[in-house]
C-alpha cells in the first residue's frame, strides 16, 4: 500500500469519489452524435452494396460502445472488419505483421496490394475514397465533413453549436487464426474473463488495421479494440464499480493530465487507464472486491498499481505482454500530482470537485 493511505478515512473517500463521479464523470452532452453514427452506418451499408471487396461486419467499439466515456460522449469508433484469406508473417516489432495473400486472391485485391502483400496504406486509402463517394451520394442533413485520408480511420466530423462530434470508421482485415495467447488466456483456472468470451476471440480470428509502424512498408498493426471493448463491457456488467472507477480515472486524466496542445506526444493516455484496470480485474476477479462499498479501496489499489508501473517505466500490453505501452515515454510527471503525494485522498477529491470546470476548459461549456 502506498505511503499515507493507512490513515485515509475510507468512508470520506468513498463519498468524495461518488460525488466526483456524479458531478463530473458521466455527463452526456451529445444529442447529435447518434445522427452522425446513423450516417456512418448508412455509408458502410452502401459500401457493402456497391463494393465487391469491402463486405464486412459493423462493430461499435471503444468507450462509447462500453458506456465508459468520461465527461462527454462526443465521439464514436466503428470497426469494419473484412474477412480476407491470407497468411500473417511476423516482423521484428511484435505489434506489427505483414499479410500475404494467396495467389488466387491477389487479382481480387490488386488495387490494394503490392504484389502478394496487402498494402495497409492502399487498403485504407481505397476505403476512404469509398466513404467519400457514399457521403456525397447520401447528402446527410447537417454539416458533416470527412477527413483522415492516409490514416487508420476515415473520420466523419459534425460541428453543432459549441460542440464537435466525430465518428471514426476503421477498416480492418480479419483473418485466421487468432494470433496471441497471453498468460491470462491460457490459464484455465482464472475466474475472469469468462471462457466463452475468450473462445469468441479465438473463433473470430486476428484483426489488423492500417496504423503506421516504425518499420514502414506493408506492416499491419495487430488490433485488439474489438476484444478490449468486449472485456470492458463484460467487466462493467460483472464488477459493479469497474465502469465507475474507469470513468473517474479518465475524468481525472482529462482534468489534470491531458496536454493542452495537440502537437505533442501524449505520454499518459486514457488507453493506459483502460488497460491498467483490465489488468486489475484479471488479477482480482472476486466480484465482492468490486462491490460499490469497496470503491475507495479499489481506487487506492489502482492508484498504487499505476504508481508501480510508472516507477518501473513499463505497462504491459494486455494481449502482447512483452510490449511496453510506455514505449513513447514514461509519464513520471503524473507522480508529482497531489493524488500521489497526499496522505488524505478524500480531501484531495473534495477539493477537485469544488473546482470550476471552466478553469480547465477555456470558454466554458
mmCIF file with all atom_site columns, N, CA and C in Angstrom, residues 54-115:
data_model
loop_
_atom_site.group_PDB
_atom_site.id
_atom_site.type_symbol
_atom_site.label_atom_id
_atom_site.label_alt_id
_atom_site.label_comp_id
_atom_site.label_asym_id
_atom_site.label_entity_id
_atom_site.label_seq_id
_atom_site.pdbx_PDB_ins_code
_atom_site.Cartn_x
_atom_site.Cartn_y
_atom_site.Cartn_z
_atom_site.occupancy
_atom_site.B_iso_or_equiv
_atom_site.pdbx_formal_charge
_atom_site.auth_seq_id
_atom_site.auth_comp_id
_atom_site.auth_asym_id
_atom_site.auth_atom_id
_atom_site.pdbx_PDB_model_num
ATOM 1   N N  . UNK A 1 54  ? -15.186 -4.811  -50.223 1.00 0.00 ? 54  UNK A N  1
ATOM 2   C CA . UNK A 1 54  ? -15.402 -4.327  -48.869 1.00 0.00 ? 54  UNK A CA 1
ATOM 3   C C  . UNK A 1 54  ? -16.780 -4.732  -48.338 1.00 0.00 ? 54  UNK A C  1
ATOM 4   N N  . UNK A 1 55  ? -16.857 -5.988  -47.933 1.00 0.00 ? 55  UNK A N  1
ATOM 5   C CA . UNK A 1 55  ? -18.060 -6.537  -47.315 1.00 0.00 ? 55  UNK A CA 1
ATOM 6   C C  . UNK A 1 55  ? -17.645 -7.118  -45.966 1.00 0.00 ? 55  UNK A C  1
ATOM 7   N N  . UNK A 1 56  ? -18.163 -6.540  -44.889 1.00 0.00 ? 56  UNK A N  1
ATOM 8   C CA . UNK A 1 56  ? -17.715 -6.985  -43.580 1.00 0.00 ? 56  UNK A CA 1
ATOM 9   C C  . UNK A 1 56  ? -18.763 -6.787  -42.505 1.00 0.00 ? 56  UNK A C  1
ATOM 10  N N  . UNK A 1 57  ? -18.309 -6.855  -41.285 1.00 0.00 ? 57  UNK A N  1
ATOM 11  C CA . UNK A 1 57  ? -19.161 -6.681  -40.106 1.00 0.00 ? 57  UNK A CA 1
ATOM 12  C C  . UNK A 1 57  ? -19.018 -5.239  -39.620 1.00 0.00 ? 57  UNK A C  1
ATOM 13  N N  . UNK A 1 58  ? -20.075 -4.690  -39.074 1.00 0.00 ? 58  UNK A N  1
ATOM 14  C CA . UNK A 1 58  ? -20.028 -3.349  -38.500 1.00 0.00 ? 58  UNK A CA 1
ATOM 15  C C  . UNK A 1 58  ? -20.057 -3.497  -36.984 1.00 0.00 ? 58  UNK A C  1
ATOM 16  N N  . UNK A 1 59  ? -18.980 -3.058  -36.325 1.00 0.00 ? 59  UNK A N  1
ATOM 17  C CA . UNK A 1 59  ? -18.830 -3.277  -34.881 1.00 0.00 ? 59  UNK A CA 1
ATOM 18  C C  . UNK A 1 59  ? -18.536 -1.955  -34.187 1.00 0.00 ? 59  UNK A C  1
ATOM 19  N N  . UNK A 1 60  ? -19.379 -1.568  -33.269 1.00 0.00 ? 60  UNK A N  1
ATOM 20  C CA . UNK A 1 60  ? -19.122 -0.372  -32.473 1.00 0.00 ? 60  UNK A CA 1
ATOM 21  C C  . UNK A 1 60  ? -18.129 -0.738  -31.369 1.00 0.00 ? 60  UNK A C  1
ATOM 22  N N  . UNK A 1 61  ? -17.044 0.001   -31.283 1.00 0.00 ? 61  UNK A N  1
ATOM 23  C CA . UNK A 1 61  ? -16.000 -0.298  -30.305 1.00 0.00 ? 61  UNK A CA 1
ATOM 24  C C  . UNK A 1 61  ? -15.665 0.964   -29.507 1.00 0.00 ? 61  UNK A C  1
ATOM 25  N N  . UNK A 1 62  ? -14.827 0.783   -28.476 1.00 0.00 ? 62  UNK A N  1
ATOM 26  C CA . UNK A 1 62  ? -14.346 1.923   -27.721 1.00 0.00 ? 62  UNK A CA 1
ATOM 27  C C  . UNK A 1 62  ? -15.236 2.333   -26.563 1.00 0.00 ? 62  UNK A C  1
ATOM 28  N N  . UNK A 1 63  ? -14.945 3.501   -26.005 1.00 0.00 ? 63  UNK A N  1
ATOM 29  C CA . UNK A 1 63  ? -15.612 3.981   -24.790 1.00 0.00 ? 63  UNK A CA 1
ATOM 30  C C  . UNK A 1 63  ? -17.107 4.169   -24.966 1.00 0.00 ? 63  UNK A C  1
ATOM 31  N N  . UNK A 1 64  ? -17.510 4.725   -26.096 1.00 0.00 ? 64  UNK A N  1
ATOM 32  C CA . UNK A 1 64  ? -18.932 4.946   -26.333 1.00 0.00 ? 64  UNK A CA 1
ATOM 33  C C  . UNK A 1 64  ? -19.693 3.627   -26.373 1.00 0.00 ? 64  UNK A C  1
ATOM 34  N N  . UNK A 1 65  ? -19.087 2.612   -26.990 1.00 0.00 ? 65  UNK A N  1
ATOM 35  C CA . UNK A 1 65  ? -19.732 1.301   -27.078 1.00 0.00 ? 65  UNK A CA 1
ATOM 36  C C  . UNK A 1 65  ? -19.876 0.658   -25.700 1.00 0.00 ? 65  UNK A C  1
ATOM 37  N N  . UNK A 1 66  ? -18.874 0.857   -24.841 1.00 0.00 ? 66  UNK A N  1
ATOM 38  C CA . UNK A 1 66  ? -18.886 0.260   -23.500 1.00 0.00 ? 66  UNK A CA 1
ATOM 39  C C  . UNK A 1 66  ? -19.540 1.155   -22.465 1.00 0.00 ? 66  UNK A C  1
ATOM 40  N N  . UNK A 1 67  ? -19.969 2.346   -22.883 1.00 0.00 ? 67  UNK A N  1
ATOM 41  C CA . UNK A 1 67  ? -20.607 3.321   -21.988 1.00 0.00 ? 67  UNK A CA 1
ATOM 42  C C  . UNK A 1 67  ? -19.688 3.740   -20.839 1.00 0.00 ? 67  UNK A C  1
ATOM 43  N N  . UNK A 1 68  ? -18.425 3.993   -21.193 1.00 0.00 ? 68  UNK A N  1
ATOM 44  C CA . UNK A 1 68  ? -17.474 4.469   -20.183 1.00 0.00 ? 68  UNK A CA 1
ATOM 45  C C  . UNK A 1 68  ? -16.799 5.759   -20.655 1.00 0.00 ? 68  UNK A C  1
ATOM 46  N N  . UNK A 1 69  ? -17.508 6.549   -21.454 1.00 0.00 ? 69  UNK A N  1
ATOM 47  C CA . UNK A 1 69  ? -16.964 7.840   -21.877 1.00 0.00 ? 69  UNK A CA 1
ATOM 48  C C  . UNK A 1 69  ? -16.875 8.762   -20.663 1.00 0.00 ? 69  UNK A C  1
ATOM 49  N N  . UNK A 1 70  ? -15.830 9.566   -20.620 1.00 0.00 ? 70  UNK A N  1
ATOM 50  C CA . UNK A 1 70  ? -15.619 10.474  -19.496 1.00 0.00 ? 70  UNK A CA 1
ATOM 51  C C  . UNK A 1 70  ? -16.044 11.879  -19.873 1.00 0.00 ? 70  UNK A C  1
ATOM 52  N N  . UNK A 1 71  ? -16.944 12.431  -19.102 1.00 0.00 ? 71  UNK A N  1
ATOM 53  C CA . UNK A 1 71  ? -17.423 13.803  -19.222 1.00 0.00 ? 71  UNK A CA 1
ATOM 54  C C  . UNK A 1 71  ? -18.315 14.018  -20.438 1.00 0.00 ? 71  UNK A C  1
ATOM 55  N N  . UNK A 1 72  ? -17.857 13.665  -21.619 1.00 0.00 ? 72  UNK A N  1
ATOM 56  C CA . UNK A 1 72  ? -18.656 13.878  -22.824 1.00 0.00 ? 72  UNK A CA 1
ATOM 57  C C  . UNK A 1 72  ? -18.642 12.635  -23.694 1.00 0.00 ? 72  UNK A C  1
ATOM 58  N N  . UNK A 1 73  ? -19.794 12.295  -24.204 1.00 0.00 ? 73  UNK A N  1
ATOM 59  C CA . UNK A 1 73  ? -19.895 11.208  -25.178 1.00 0.00 ? 73  UNK A CA 1
ATOM 60  C C  . UNK A 1 73  ? -19.986 11.863  -26.551 1.00 0.00 ? 73  UNK A C  1
ATOM 61  N N  . UNK A 1 74  ? -18.837 12.380  -27.022 1.00 0.00 ? 74  UNK A N  1
ATOM 62  C CA . UNK A 1 74  ? -18.843 13.187  -28.242 1.00 0.00 ? 74  UNK A CA 1
ATOM 63  C C  . UNK A 1 74  ? -18.093 12.538  -29.391 1.00 0.00 ? 74  UNK A C  1
ATOM 64  N N  . UNK A 1 75  ? -17.785 11.250  -29.255 1.00 0.00 ? 75  UNK A N  1
ATOM 65  C CA . UNK A 1 75  ? -17.120 10.556  -30.350 1.00 0.00 ? 75  UNK A CA 1
ATOM 66  C C  . UNK A 1 75  ? -17.464 9.080   -30.297 1.00 0.00 ? 75  UNK A C  1
ATOM 67  N N  . UNK A 1 76  ? -17.357 8.446   -31.428 1.00 0.00 ? 76  UNK A N  1
ATOM 68  C CA . UNK A 1 76  ? -17.676 7.027   -31.518 1.00 0.00 ? 76  UNK A CA 1
ATOM 69  C C  . UNK A 1 76  ? -16.708 6.366   -32.483 1.00 0.00 ? 76  UNK A C  1
ATOM 70  N N  . UNK A 1 77  ? -16.385 5.125   -32.215 1.00 0.00 ? 77  UNK A N  1
ATOM 71  C CA . UNK A 1 77  ? -15.484 4.357   -33.077 1.00 0.00 ? 77  UNK A CA 1
ATOM 72  C C  . UNK A 1 77  ? -16.245 3.163   -33.651 1.00 0.00 ? 77  UNK A C  1
ATOM 73  N N  . UNK A 1 78  ? -16.172 3.010   -34.950 1.00 0.00 ? 78  UNK A N  1
ATOM 74  C CA . UNK A 1 78  ? -16.842 1.896   -35.619 1.00 0.00 ? 78  UNK A CA 1
ATOM 75  C C  . UNK A 1 78  ? -15.796 1.097   -36.383 1.00 0.00 ? 78  UNK A C  1
ATOM 76  N N  . UNK A 1 79  ? -15.640 -0.159  -36.000 1.00 0.00 ? 79  UNK A N  1
ATOM 77  C CA . UNK A 1 79  ? -14.707 -1.053  -36.678 1.00 0.00 ? 79  UNK A CA 1
ATOM 78  C C  . UNK A 1 79  ? -15.446 -1.768  -37.808 1.00 0.00 ? 79  UNK A C  1
ATOM 79  N N  . UNK A 1 80  ? -14.760 -1.888  -38.940 1.00 0.00 ? 80  UNK A N  1
ATOM 80  C CA . UNK A 1 80  ? -15.359 -2.533  -40.117 1.00 0.00 ? 80  UNK A CA 1
ATOM 81  C C  . UNK A 1 80  ? -14.437 -3.657  -40.575 1.00 0.00 ? 80  UNK A C  1
ATOM 82  N N  . UNK A 1 81  ? -14.445 -4.795  -39.845 1.00 0.00 ? 81  UNK A N  1
ATOM 83  C CA . UNK A 1 81  ? -13.555 -5.902  -40.214 1.00 0.00 ? 81  UNK A CA 1
ATOM 84  C C  . UNK A 1 81  ? -14.077 -6.693  -41.413 1.00 0.00 ? 81  UNK A C  1
ATOM 85  N N  . UNK A 1 82  ? -13.174 -6.952  -42.336 1.00 0.00 ? 82  UNK A N  1
ATOM 86  C CA . UNK A 1 82  ? -13.490 -7.683  -43.567 1.00 0.00 ? 82  UNK A CA 1
ATOM 87  C C  . UNK A 1 82  ? -12.662 -8.966  -43.575 1.00 0.00 ? 82  UNK A C  1
ATOM 88  N N  . UNK A 1 83  ? -13.325 -10.095 -43.662 1.00 0.00 ? 83  UNK A N  1
ATOM 89  C CA . UNK A 1 83  ? -12.569 -11.353 -43.681 1.00 0.00 ? 83  UNK A CA 1
ATOM 90  C C  . UNK A 1 83  ? -11.864 -11.511 -45.028 1.00 0.00 ? 83  UNK A C  1
ATOM 91  N N  . UNK A 1 84  ? -10.557 -11.683 -44.954 1.00 0.00 ? 84  UNK A N  1
ATOM 92  C CA . UNK A 1 84  ? -9.742  -11.865 -46.157 1.00 0.00 ? 84  UNK A CA 1
ATOM 93  C C  . UNK A 1 84  ? -8.851  -13.086 -45.942 1.00 0.00 ? 84  UNK A C  1
ATOM 94  N N  . UNK A 1 85  ? -8.850  -13.947 -46.912 1.00 0.00 ? 85  UNK A N  1
ATOM 95  C CA . UNK A 1 85  ? -7.996  -15.131 -46.823 1.00 0.00 ? 85  UNK A CA 1
ATOM 96  C C  . UNK A 1 85  ? -6.538  -14.718 -47.019 1.00 0.00 ? 85  UNK A C  1
ATOM 97  N N  . UNK A 1 86  ? -5.670  -15.208 -46.156 1.00 0.00 ? 86  UNK A N  1
ATOM 98  C CA . UNK A 1 86  ? -4.262  -14.851 -46.260 1.00 0.00 ? 86  UNK A CA 1
ATOM 99  C C  . UNK A 1 86  ? -3.461  -15.389 -45.088 1.00 0.00 ? 86  UNK A C  1
ATOM 100 N N  . UNK A 1 87  ? -2.197  -15.031 -45.075 1.00 0.00 ? 87  UNK A N  1
ATOM 101 C CA . UNK A 1 87  ? -1.286  -15.548 -44.054 1.00 0.00 ? 87  UNK A CA 1
ATOM 102 C C  . UNK A 1 87  ? -0.531  -14.397 -43.377 1.00 0.00 ? 87  UNK A C  1
ATOM 103 N N  . UNK A 1 88  ? -0.506  -14.446 -42.047 1.00 0.00 ? 88  UNK A N  1
ATOM 104 C CA . UNK A 1 88  ? 0.224   -13.446 -41.276 1.00 0.00 ? 88  UNK A CA 1
ATOM 105 C C  . UNK A 1 88  ? 1.701   -13.828 -41.217 1.00 0.00 ? 88  UNK A C  1
ATOM 106 N N  . UNK A 1 89  ? 2.553   -12.831 -41.412 1.00 0.00 ? 89  UNK A N  1
ATOM 107 C CA . UNK A 1 89  ? 4.000   -13.044 -41.272 1.00 0.00 ? 89  UNK A CA 1
ATOM 108 C C  . UNK A 1 89  ? 4.534   -12.082 -40.218 1.00 0.00 ? 89  UNK A C  1
ATOM 109 N N  . UNK A 1 90  ? 5.281   -12.602 -39.278 1.00 0.00 ? 90  UNK A N  1
ATOM 110 C CA . UNK A 1 90  ? 5.803   -11.789 -38.178 1.00 0.00 ? 90  UNK A CA 1
ATOM 111 C C  . UNK A 1 90  ? 6.846   -10.793 -38.679 1.00 0.00 ? 90  UNK A C  1
ATOM 112 N N  . UNK A 1 91  ? 6.979   -9.684  -37.957 1.00 0.00 ? 91  UNK A N  1
ATOM 113 C CA . UNK A 1 91  ? 8.033   -8.707  -38.213 1.00 0.00 ? 91  UNK A CA 1
ATOM 114 C C  . UNK A 1 91  ? 8.874   -8.569  -36.937 1.00 0.00 ? 91  UNK A C  1
ATOM 115 N N  . UNK A 1 92  ? 9.866   -7.714  -36.965 1.00 0.00 ? 92  UNK A N  1
ATOM 116 C CA . UNK A 1 92  ? 10.698  -7.518  -35.784 1.00 0.00 ? 92  UNK A CA 1
ATOM 117 C C  . UNK A 1 92  ? 9.913   -6.878  -34.642 1.00 0.00 ? 92  UNK A C  1
ATOM 118 N N  . UNK A 1 93  ? 8.893   -6.124  -34.961 1.00 0.00 ? 93  UNK A N  1
ATOM 119 C CA . UNK A 1 93  ? 8.048   -5.483  -33.955 1.00 0.00 ? 93  UNK A CA 1
ATOM 120 C C  . UNK A 1 93  ? 6.856   -6.388  -33.661 1.00 0.00 ? 93  UNK A C  1
ATOM 121 N N  . UNK A 1 94  ? 6.692   -6.868  -32.420 1.00 0.00 ? 94  UNK A N  1
ATOM 122 C CA . UNK A 1 94  ? 5.616   -7.822  -32.124 1.00 0.00 ? 94  UNK A CA 1
ATOM 123 C C  . UNK A 1 94  ? 4.212   -7.263  -32.296 1.00 0.00 ? 94  UNK A C  1
ATOM 124 N N  . UNK A 1 95  ? 4.075   -5.937  -32.407 1.00 0.00 ? 95  UNK A N  1
ATOM 125 C CA . UNK A 1 95  ? 2.757   -5.341  -32.615 1.00 0.00 ? 95  UNK A CA 1
ATOM 126 C C  . UNK A 1 95  ? 2.355   -5.305  -34.087 1.00 0.00 ? 95  UNK A C  1
ATOM 127 N N  . UNK A 1 96  ? 3.300   -5.606  -34.975 1.00 0.00 ? 96  UNK A N  1
ATOM 128 C CA . UNK A 1 96  ? 3.049   -5.457  -36.410 1.00 0.00 ? 96  UNK A CA 1
ATOM 129 C C  . UNK A 1 96  ? 3.341   -6.751  -37.155 1.00 0.00 ? 96  UNK A C  1
ATOM 130 N N  . UNK A 1 97  ? 2.584   -6.955  -38.225 1.00 0.00 ? 97  UNK A N  1
ATOM 131 C CA . UNK A 1 97  ? 2.755   -8.141  -39.070 1.00 0.00 ? 97  UNK A CA 1
ATOM 132 C C  . UNK A 1 97  ? 2.605   -7.729  -40.531 1.00 0.00 ? 97  UNK A C  1
ATOM 133 N N  . UNK A 1 98  ? 3.008   -8.610  -41.419 1.00 0.00 ? 98  UNK A N  1
ATOM 134 C CA . UNK A 1 98  ? 2.696   -8.472  -42.839 1.00 0.00 ? 98  UNK A CA 1
ATOM 135 C C  . UNK A 1 98  ? 1.580   -9.456  -43.170 1.00 0.00 ? 98  UNK A C  1
ATOM 136 N N  . UNK A 1 99  ? 0.814   -9.143  -44.212 1.00 0.00 ? 99  UNK A N  1
ATOM 137 C CA . UNK A 1 99  ? -0.306  -10.004 -44.581 1.00 0.00 ? 99  UNK A CA 1
ATOM 138 C C  . UNK A 1 99  ? -0.153  -10.423 -46.040 1.00 0.00 ? 99  UNK A C  1
ATOM 139 N N  . UNK A 1 100 ? 0.138   -11.712 -46.229 1.00 0.00 ? 100 UNK A N  1
ATOM 140 C CA . UNK A 1 100 ? 0.387   -12.249 -47.558 1.00 0.00 ? 100 UNK A CA 1
ATOM 141 C C  . UNK A 1 100 ? -0.874  -12.905 -48.113 1.00 0.00 ? 100 UNK A C  1
ATOM 142 N N  . UNK A 1 101 ? -1.239  -12.482 -49.299 1.00 0.00 ? 101 UNK A N  1
ATOM 143 C CA . UNK A 1 101 ? -2.422  -13.032 -49.958 1.00 0.00 ? 101 UNK A CA 1
ATOM 144 C C  . UNK A 1 101 ? -2.085  -14.315 -50.698 1.00 0.00 ? 101 UNK A C  1
ATOM 145 N N  . UNK A 1 102 ? -2.979  -15.300 -50.718 1.00 0.00 ? 102 UNK A N  1
ATOM 146 C CA . UNK A 1 102 ? -2.769  -16.459 -51.589 1.00 0.00 ? 102 UNK A CA 1
ATOM 147 C C  . UNK A 1 102 ? -2.899  -16.018 -53.046 1.00 0.00 ? 102 UNK A C  1
ATOM 148 N N  . UNK A 1 103 ? -2.282  -16.743 -53.937 1.00 0.00 ? 103 UNK A N  1
ATOM 149 C CA . UNK A 1 103 ? -2.243  -16.335 -55.346 1.00 0.00 ? 103 UNK A CA 1
ATOM 150 C C  . UNK A 1 103 ? -3.633  -16.129 -55.932 1.00 0.00 ? 103 UNK A C  1
ATOM 151 N N  . UNK A 1 104 ? -4.595  -16.931 -55.496 1.00 0.00 ? 104 UNK A N  1
ATOM 152 C CA . UNK A 1 104 ? -5.943  -16.814 -56.056 1.00 0.00 ? 104 UNK A CA 1
ATOM 153 C C  . UNK A 1 104 ? -6.656  -15.530 -55.622 1.00 0.00 ? 104 UNK A C  1
ATOM 154 N N  . UNK A 1 105 ? -6.115  -14.856 -54.579 1.00 0.00 ? 105 UNK A N  1
ATOM 155 C CA . UNK A 1 105 ? -6.753  -13.628 -54.093 1.00 0.00 ? 105 UNK A CA 1
ATOM 156 C C  . UNK A 1 105 ? -6.031  -12.356 -54.535 1.00 0.00 ? 105 UNK A C  1
ATOM 157 N N  . UNK A 1 106 ? -4.854  -12.509 -55.121 1.00 0.00 ? 106 UNK A N  1
ATOM 158 C CA . UNK A 1 106 ? -4.062  -11.330 -55.494 1.00 0.00 ? 106 UNK A CA 1
ATOM 159 C C  . UNK A 1 106 ? -4.804  -10.472 -56.515 1.00 0.00 ? 106 UNK A C  1
ATOM 160 N N  . UNK A 1 107 ? -5.434  -11.111 -57.497 1.00 0.00 ? 107 UNK A N  1
ATOM 161 C CA . UNK A 1 107 ? -6.154  -10.365 -58.534 1.00 0.00 ? 107 UNK A CA 1
ATOM 162 C C  . UNK A 1 107 ? -7.332  -9.597  -57.939 1.00 0.00 ? 107 UNK A C  1
ATOM 163 N N  . UNK A 1 108 ? -8.035  -10.227 -57.008 1.00 0.00 ? 108 UNK A N  1
ATOM 164 C CA . UNK A 1 108 ? -9.205  -9.599  -56.390 1.00 0.00 ? 108 UNK A CA 1
ATOM 165 C C  . UNK A 1 108 ? -8.811  -8.319  -55.662 1.00 0.00 ? 108 UNK A C  1
ATOM 166 N N  . UNK A 1 109 ? -7.661  -8.379  -54.963 1.00 0.00 ? 109 UNK A N  1
ATOM 167 C CA . UNK A 1 109 ? -7.227  -7.252  -54.130 1.00 0.00 ? 109 UNK A CA 1
ATOM 168 C C  . UNK A 1 109 ? -6.088  -6.470  -54.780 1.00 0.00 ? 109 UNK A C  1
ATOM 169 N N  . UNK A 1 110 ? -5.994  -6.562  -56.100 1.00 0.00 ? 110 UNK A N  1
ATOM 170 C CA . UNK A 1 110 ? -4.897  -5.936  -56.830 1.00 0.00 ? 110 UNK A CA 1
ATOM 171 C C  . UNK A 1 110 ? -4.777  -4.442  -56.538 1.00 0.00 ? 110 UNK A C  1
ATOM 172 N N  . UNK A 1 111 ? -5.905  -3.744  -56.427 1.00 0.00 ? 111 UNK A N  1
ATOM 173 C CA . UNK A 1 111 ? -5.889  -2.302  -56.208 1.00 0.00 ? 111 UNK A CA 1
ATOM 174 C C  . UNK A 1 111 ? -5.357  -1.931  -54.818 1.00 0.00 ? 111 UNK A C  1
ATOM 175 N N  . UNK A 1 112 ? -5.350  -2.903  -53.895 1.00 0.00 ? 112 UNK A N  1
ATOM 176 C CA . UNK A 1 112 ? -4.924  -2.649  -52.517 1.00 0.00 ? 112 UNK A CA 1
ATOM 177 C C  . UNK A 1 112 ? -3.665  -3.421  -52.137 1.00 0.00 ? 112 UNK A C  1
ATOM 178 N N  . UNK A 1 113 ? -2.932  -3.923  -53.105 1.00 0.00 ? 113 UNK A N  1
ATOM 179 C CA . UNK A 1 113 ? -1.801  -4.780  -52.752 1.00 0.00 ? 113 UNK A CA 1
ATOM 180 C C  . UNK A 1 113 ? -0.519  -4.371  -53.473 1.00 0.00 ? 113 UNK A C  1
ATOM 181 N N  . UNK A 1 114 ? 0.587   -4.814  -52.898 1.00 0.00 ? 114 UNK A N  1
ATOM 182 C CA . UNK A 1 114 ? 1.904   -4.728  -53.529 1.00 0.00 ? 114 UNK A CA 1
ATOM 183 C C  . UNK A 1 114 ? 2.349   -6.152  -53.794 1.00 0.00 ? 114 UNK A C  1
ATOM 184 N N  . UNK A 1 115 ? 2.194   -6.582  -55.025 1.00 0.00 ? 115 UNK A N  1
ATOM 185 C CA . UNK A 1 115 ? 2.463   -7.987  -55.374 1.00 0.00 ? 115 UNK A CA 1
ATOM 186 C C  . UNK A 1 115 ? 1.584   -8.899  -54.529 1.00 0.00 ? 115 UNK A C  1
#
